[in-house]
Amino acid sequence: MRASTEVGAVLARESLHAALADPALEAINFLNEVIDRHPTAISFAPGAPFAELLPDLDLGSRFDRYIAHLREARGFDDARIRRHLYQYGPSRGLINDLLAESLRRDEGIEVDPDDLVVTAGCQEALLLVLRALCRDASDVIAVVNPCFAGIAGAARLLNVPLLPVQECGDDLDWEQLETALRAEREAGRRVRGLYVAPDFSNPSGAVLGLEARRRLLALAQREDLLLLEDNAYAFTAADGSGIPSLKSLDSDRRVVYLNTCAKICLPGARVGFVVADQIVVDAAGRRSRLADELATLKSMVTVNTSPIAQAFVGALLLEAGGSLAELARDKAARYRSNLRHLLGALERELTPQPGEVRRVSWNRPAGGFFVSMKLPVAADADLLAHCAAVHGVLWTPMRFFHIDGGGAQALRLSCSYLTHEQIDVGVRRLAGFLRDHRVGGFAPAQALEGVVS
Amino acid sequence: MRASTEVGAVLARESLHAALADPALEAINFLNEVIDRHPTAISFAPGAPFAELLPDLDLGSRFDRYIAHLREARGFDDARIRRHLYQYGPSRGLINDLLAESLRRDEGIEVDPDDLVVTAGCQEALLLVLRALCRDASDVIAVVNPCFAGIAGAARLLNVPLLPVQECGDDLDWEQLETALRAEREAGRRVRGLYVAPDFSNPSGAVLGLEARRRLLALAQREDLLLLEDNAYAFTAADGSGIPSLKSLDSDRRVVYLNTCAKICLPGARVGFVVADQIVVDAAGRRSRLADELATLKSMVTVNTSPIAQAFVGALLLEAGGSLAELARDKAARYRSNLRHLLGALERELTPQPGEVRRVSWNRPAGGFFVSMKLPVAADADLLAHCAAVHGVLWTPMRFFHIDGGGAQALRLSCSYLTHEQIDVGVRRLAGFLRDHRVGGFAPAQALEGVVS
């Protein structure tokens, strides 16, 4: 509890930066309040990793593993190891070689370790890329909509305008995309990049097929823009079913590849990374890589990613033989199992009774943390508060993830951190909620005659 | 070494954000190149902590210490400890209570733990404060000049204009400050804050006296601006000689207090913090604190500071009985000893010979990492390259730290990470450099007749 004395400097909120006045923030605060107010509700809201998959508490042995690697593979002595772990380190990072090797082995992405920047989570990587690419107010970033709230947050903080590109199921609305790009060009604005999470996107769970990926790469080349690929949930694909990442298909350095170790290793490390092998040329013809520029910008944001945090991730990676995919294997299986369980429970509990018509629908992703569900009414804060209080189950309004005010009648269900038993109970409560008269997710068949054509 | 194939997307540097085109960056790159090119030179350039003061490699026992604290003082069980260390945590931080308690004991600063935000180093704290306070291009931050390069970097990244306030020895140019504030107001701009490092400033080593601090607090109230106090080097003051921090003198919530654990604990943790107890009121009269707003912005930059890194700092703090000052005691003594040694060596080696006049001068701080030296010629990149190649000693041109193009004929000497022996050798080399004809730091007395009035 805070001290109650309230003397002294007072700042008007409207005098602060507009990123703090965004309605999305109020919405998120509201969501958090609802969660706090209903601690016994089953929550399909947060996309946090499953607690039982977190490593054991023996941190010491992990660091010993990484220190042994520094000694054996890199020939460091104690003094050098101490400097490596405890001193300021390079902005670019310390475990770039391990991450680059993992990309080569897991995804066939050949990348120079120096073209990779280790960041304080993927969020910082997003911020750095937006900052580097957008010079002024005429520079725009296109974003597949709905999108991860972090890209919208980074853009707001930097005053970078976003251009929504509509997702249509497991594809994009190509016509809208081409039209929007043309309109921006005609208005004198430059679309510098297109942010896309092609694999089990947060929030929708959508996956872009191989053909759509190739089409995006061709479009990026034609329109001279970069693709900002967020790979956060690709690891959840079943063995052999994953579609090649944009970066692994990229022969023209069109893709800036962003990833996080939060889901694969652990969130508490706050380690992410970005691959940016694009060539930068100045007026005198001197060349650098976009990664060099991102590292420079990073020196103005966090200086360098904690070496201790990097060492922890490095140790986990070494334990898994240097492969993020190997490290992710058990976790991915657990998340797929959770998702199958959620989809099974939805199928079972939301089957219409005889004489009843279902007015809710949802997608059936094969991976990721999220299912997207459409309702016949607005899935807003009021409805969420009602659902929590009366039905004891929580979800996230999909409009939190829309940058154009859309998504009013949809919600996101996350199953990443629940047990199967919690999922079963949660879905039963959800079925009650959907049959609530405020939602009208099921209706008598005859009542809809003349409504459904 | 990077792959030599250079096909694919090419970005023109001038199409990237202007923070990447800043001449200061080129200068810093140049400095780093010079350092790399002369590995055997004695370097008075970097302000890094002394290597022998870094903790031993037994990381496991440190985490055990922090885990024991969570168990005993906070009653956490294993599952909760795992979540605390490994999951996403609150943007505001995890060790706020330990840091707030340390501020109370060490500095008499009474602060609610919730009014403190733990950041990924002090650099992120600077970025968050600038972002929160500056709404648009008409918002300006005043900066005591010369200043820490990090504040200039954060401002460039956010397009925040800086207003230089001249430092004069151990005081400010109050007339210039008042005139500048008036001019900004008349031009329709709002000066939102004044960044100042009152204790052994980086780069100059200057200290603001108690009277100047009170004057600054009164000015802040009168002009309705906040003081952004960077406390990074205050810990190096000799016992009993420290001047109260601005925050400890602040009865009007005028001071946003910034600090880093890099020097006191270790740089590799990348943990800093900011105290922002200012009241924020929205149009509907709802109140929050500036710290709440900074935590919200942090969710758009790095989400949260690595719990593992925070745990490491928490463990060090617990080992020192909960006091940053206690934790810093031995380090501070070492840095003061280095500084005394440097100042003694300068006095000894730079005493004019009979018939010789000294044309260089320097200040004599009682703490901090830095000494500021004035030359009769420009201390620029060319001179540095010459000094490194011919005399085997390195320093930092002071103009790197000036935001107004000043400081041309001055350099910064840092002694934080050198041994006494290295300092002795370095200062002898520096004496040779200053007697070099390109510098002319010493001249025959008669040659100056008619020059010096």
Short mmCIF file of C-alpha atoms in Angstrom, two decimals, chain A residues 155-361:
data_model
loop_
_atom_site.label_atom_id
_atom_site.label_comp_id
_atom_site.label_asym_id
_atom_site.label_seq_id
_atom_site.Cartn_x
_atom_site.Cartn_y
_atom_site.Cartn_z
CA ALA A 155 4.70 1.54 -32.52
CA ARG A 156 2.72 3.80 -30.18
CA LEU A 157 5.77 4.49 -28.05
CA LEU A 158 7.73 5.52 -31.16
CA ASN A 159 4.86 7.34 -32.89
CA VAL A 160 5.14 4.92 -35.82
CA PRO A 161 1.89 4.72 -37.85
CA LEU A 162 0.57 1.19 -38.49
CA LEU A 163 -1.30 0.08 -41.58
CA PRO A 164 -3.66 -2.84 -40.95
CA VAL A 165 -3.55 -5.78 -43.39
CA GLN A 166 -6.56 -8.06 -42.98
CA GLU A 167 -6.11 -11.70 -42.08
CA CYS A 168 -8.74 -13.99 -43.65
CA GLY A 169 -8.75 -17.33 -41.90
CA ASP A 170 -5.41 -18.90 -42.82
CA ASP A 171 -4.66 -16.38 -45.55
CA LEU A 172 -4.39 -12.64 -46.11
CA ASP A 173 -6.75 -10.34 -47.92
CA TRP A 174 -4.35 -9.79 -50.83
CA GLU A 175 -6.56 -7.32 -52.61
CA GLN A 176 -6.90 -5.15 -49.51
CA LEU A 177 -3.14 -5.40 -49.00
CA GLU A 178 -2.29 -4.29 -52.55
CA THR A 179 -4.86 -1.50 -52.40
CA ALA A 180 -3.55 -0.27 -49.05
CA LEU A 181 0.05 -0.29 -50.26
CA ARG A 182 -0.94 1.68 -53.36
CA ALA A 183 -2.89 4.21 -51.29
CA GLU A 184 0.09 4.76 -48.99
CA ARG A 185 2.42 5.29 -51.92
CA GLU A 186 0.01 7.74 -53.51
CA ALA A 187 -0.24 9.62 -50.22
CA GLY A 188 3.55 10.00 -50.24
CA ARG A 189 4.16 7.58 -47.42
CA ARG A 190 6.68 4.74 -47.46
CA VAL A 191 5.61 1.32 -46.19
CA ARG A 192 8.91 0.12 -44.73
CA GLY A 193 7.93 -3.29 -43.51
CA LEU A 194 5.12 -5.74 -42.96
CA TYR A 195 4.85 -7.44 -39.59
CA VAL A 196 3.51 -10.97 -39.80
CA ALA A 197 3.43 -13.99 -37.48
CA PRO A 198 2.90 -16.77 -40.06
CA ASP A 199 2.80 -19.66 -37.57
CA PHE A 200 -0.14 -19.95 -35.16
CA SER A 201 -0.43 -16.21 -34.81
CA ASN A 202 -1.19 -14.57 -31.50
CA PRO A 203 -4.14 -13.91 -31.19
CA SER A 204 -5.93 -15.80 -33.97
CA GLY A 205 -3.96 -19.04 -34.25
CA ALA A 206 -3.85 -18.57 -38.04
CA VAL A 207 -1.13 -20.21 -40.17
CA LEU A 208 0.01 -18.92 -43.55
CA GLY A 209 0.48 -21.70 -46.08
CA LEU A 210 3.59 -22.15 -48.20
CA GLU A 211 2.02 -20.48 -51.21
CA ALA A 212 1.01 -17.41 -49.19
CA ARG A 213 4.58 -17.22 -47.85
CA ARG A 214 6.08 -17.28 -51.32
CA ARG A 215 3.58 -14.66 -52.42
CA LEU A 216 4.56 -12.44 -49.47
CA LEU A 217 8.25 -12.75 -50.37
CA ALA A 218 7.54 -11.79 -53.97
CA LEU A 219 5.42 -8.86 -52.84
CA ALA A 220 8.17 -7.66 -50.48
CA GLN A 221 10.66 -7.65 -53.34
CA ARG A 222 8.26 -5.93 -55.73
CA GLU A 223 7.19 -3.28 -53.21
CA ASP A 224 10.69 -2.89 -51.74
CA LEU A 225 9.68 -3.54 -48.18
CA LEU A 226 10.94 -5.89 -45.49
CA LEU A 227 8.95 -8.70 -43.89
CA LEU A 228 9.18 -8.65 -40.10
CA GLU A 229 8.60 -12.31 -39.28
CA ASP A 230 7.59 -13.16 -35.71
CA ASN A 231 8.40 -16.83 -35.18
CA ALA A 232 7.26 -17.07 -31.54
CA TYR A 233 4.82 -20.00 -31.88
CA ALA A 234 6.32 -21.95 -34.79
CA PHE A 235 7.97 -24.38 -32.35
CA THR A 236 4.57 -25.82 -31.44
CA ALA A 237 4.05 -27.44 -34.86
CA ALA A 238 3.98 -31.24 -34.79
CA ASP A 239 7.18 -32.93 -35.99
CA GLY A 240 7.36 -32.77 -39.75
CA SER A 241 4.25 -30.62 -40.12
CA GLY A 242 5.91 -27.21 -39.82
CA ILE A 243 5.88 -24.95 -42.87
CA PRO A 244 9.29 -23.41 -43.66
CA SER A 245 9.72 -19.99 -42.07
CA LEU A 246 9.77 -16.93 -44.33
CA LYS A 247 13.44 -16.45 -43.43
CA SER A 248 14.35 -19.95 -44.53
CA LEU A 249 12.68 -19.22 -47.91
CA ASP A 250 14.30 -15.80 -48.22
CA SER A 251 16.96 -15.57 -50.93
CA ASP A 252 16.80 -11.77 -51.14
CA ARG A 253 17.43 -10.70 -47.52
CA ARG A 254 13.85 -9.45 -47.38
CA VAL A 255 13.06 -11.00 -44.02
CA VAL A 256 13.95 -9.67 -40.60
CA TYR A 257 13.42 -12.69 -38.36
CA LEU A 258 12.29 -12.17 -34.76
CA ASN A 259 12.10 -14.81 -32.08
CA THR A 260 11.82 -15.20 -28.33
CA CYS A 261 13.34 -17.67 -25.90
CA ALA A 262 10.44 -16.97 -23.50
CA LYS A 263 8.32 -19.92 -24.60
CA ILE A 264 11.09 -22.36 -25.49
CA CYS A 265 13.50 -21.65 -22.62
CA LEU A 266 11.80 -19.49 -20.02
CA PRO A 267 10.11 -16.09 -19.84
CA GLY A 268 12.17 -15.00 -16.81
CA ALA A 269 15.35 -14.92 -18.87
CA ARG A 270 13.96 -12.06 -20.95
CA VAL A 271 16.01 -13.13 -23.95
CA GLY A 272 14.89 -12.76 -27.53
CA PHE A 273 16.76 -12.20 -30.75
CA VAL A 274 16.52 -10.71 -34.20
CA VAL A 275 18.25 -11.72 -37.42
CA ALA A 276 18.81 -8.71 -39.69
CA ASP A 277 21.27 -9.48 -42.48
CA GLN A 278 20.08 -6.67 -44.74
CA ILE A 279 22.84 -4.54 -46.23
CA VAL A 280 22.93 -0.85 -45.29
CA VAL A 281 24.88 1.54 -47.51
CA ASP A 282 25.69 5.14 -46.70
CA ALA A 283 26.24 8.03 -49.11
CA ALA A 284 29.98 7.28 -49.24
CA GLY A 285 29.30 3.66 -50.20
CA ARG A 286 30.30 2.25 -46.80
CA ARG A 287 28.44 -0.93 -45.93
CA SER A 288 27.08 -2.25 -42.71
CA ARG A 289 24.29 -4.69 -41.86
CA LEU A 290 20.94 -3.84 -40.38
CA ALA A 291 22.01 -5.90 -37.34
CA ASP A 292 24.87 -3.42 -36.76
CA GLU A 293 22.36 -0.58 -36.74
CA LEU A 294 20.02 -2.44 -34.40
CA ALA A 295 22.90 -3.06 -32.00
CA THR A 296 23.68 0.66 -32.07
CA LEU A 297 20.07 1.51 -31.27
CA LYS A 298 20.09 -1.10 -28.51
CA SER A 299 22.91 0.83 -26.84
CA MET A 300 20.35 3.64 -26.42
CA VAL A 301 17.63 1.37 -24.99
CA THR A 302 19.18 -1.27 -22.69
CA VAL A 303 22.91 -1.13 -23.63
CA ASN A 304 23.20 -4.93 -23.67
CA THR A 305 21.12 -7.95 -22.73
CA SER A 306 22.00 -9.25 -19.28
CA PRO A 307 24.93 -11.67 -19.70
CA ILE A 308 23.58 -13.67 -16.75
CA ALA A 309 20.25 -14.10 -18.52
CA GLN A 310 22.04 -15.00 -21.76
CA ALA A 311 24.19 -17.53 -19.90
CA PHE A 312 21.07 -19.19 -18.53
CA VAL A 313 19.59 -19.52 -22.02
CA GLY A 314 22.98 -20.65 -23.33
CA ALA A 315 23.07 -23.40 -20.68
CA LEU A 316 19.58 -24.66 -21.57
CA LEU A 317 20.54 -24.66 -25.24
CA LEU A 318 23.75 -26.61 -24.56
CA GLU A 319 21.79 -29.15 -22.49
CA ALA A 320 19.59 -29.71 -25.55
CA GLY A 321 22.60 -30.30 -27.80
CA GLY A 322 22.51 -26.78 -29.24
CA SER A 323 19.04 -27.03 -30.79
CA LEU A 324 16.12 -24.80 -29.82
CA ALA A 325 13.80 -27.29 -31.54
CA GLU A 326 15.15 -30.12 -29.37
CA LEU A 327 14.83 -27.93 -26.27
CA ALA A 328 11.24 -27.17 -27.29
CA ARG A 329 10.21 -30.74 -28.11
CA ASP A 330 8.55 -31.71 -24.82
CA LYS A 331 7.01 -28.30 -24.34
CA ALA A 332 5.61 -28.33 -27.87
CA ALA A 333 4.04 -31.76 -27.28
CA ARG A 334 2.43 -30.49 -24.09
CA TYR A 335 1.02 -27.41 -25.79
CA ARG A 336 -0.35 -29.45 -28.69
CA SER A 337 -1.91 -31.84 -26.22
CA ASN A 338 -3.52 -28.90 -24.39
CA LEU A 339 -4.81 -27.47 -27.64
CA ARG A 340 -6.24 -30.81 -28.81
CA HIS A 341 -7.87 -31.15 -25.41
CA LEU A 342 -9.39 -27.67 -25.67
CA LEU A 343 -10.66 -28.28 -29.21
CA GLY A 344 -12.09 -31.65 -28.17
CA ALA A 345 -13.86 -30.12 -25.18
CA LEU A 346 -15.28 -27.31 -27.33
CA GLU A 347 -16.56 -29.85 -29.86
CA ARG A 348 -18.14 -31.91 -27.09
CA GLU A 349 -19.63 -29.14 -24.95
CA LEU A 350 -20.71 -26.87 -27.77
CA THR A 351 -22.52 -29.44 -29.88
CA PRO A 352 -26.04 -28.08 -30.50
CA GLN A 353 -28.86 -29.97 -28.79
CA PRO A 354 -31.65 -31.32 -31.00
CA GLY A 355 -33.77 -28.38 -32.19
CA GLU A 356 -30.98 -25.93 -31.38
CA VAL A 357 -28.76 -23.92 -33.73
CA ARG A 358 -25.21 -22.91 -32.76
CA ARG A 359 -24.42 -19.25 -33.36
CA VAL A 360 -20.78 -19.39 -32.27
CA SER A 361 -17.87 -20.63 -34.34
#
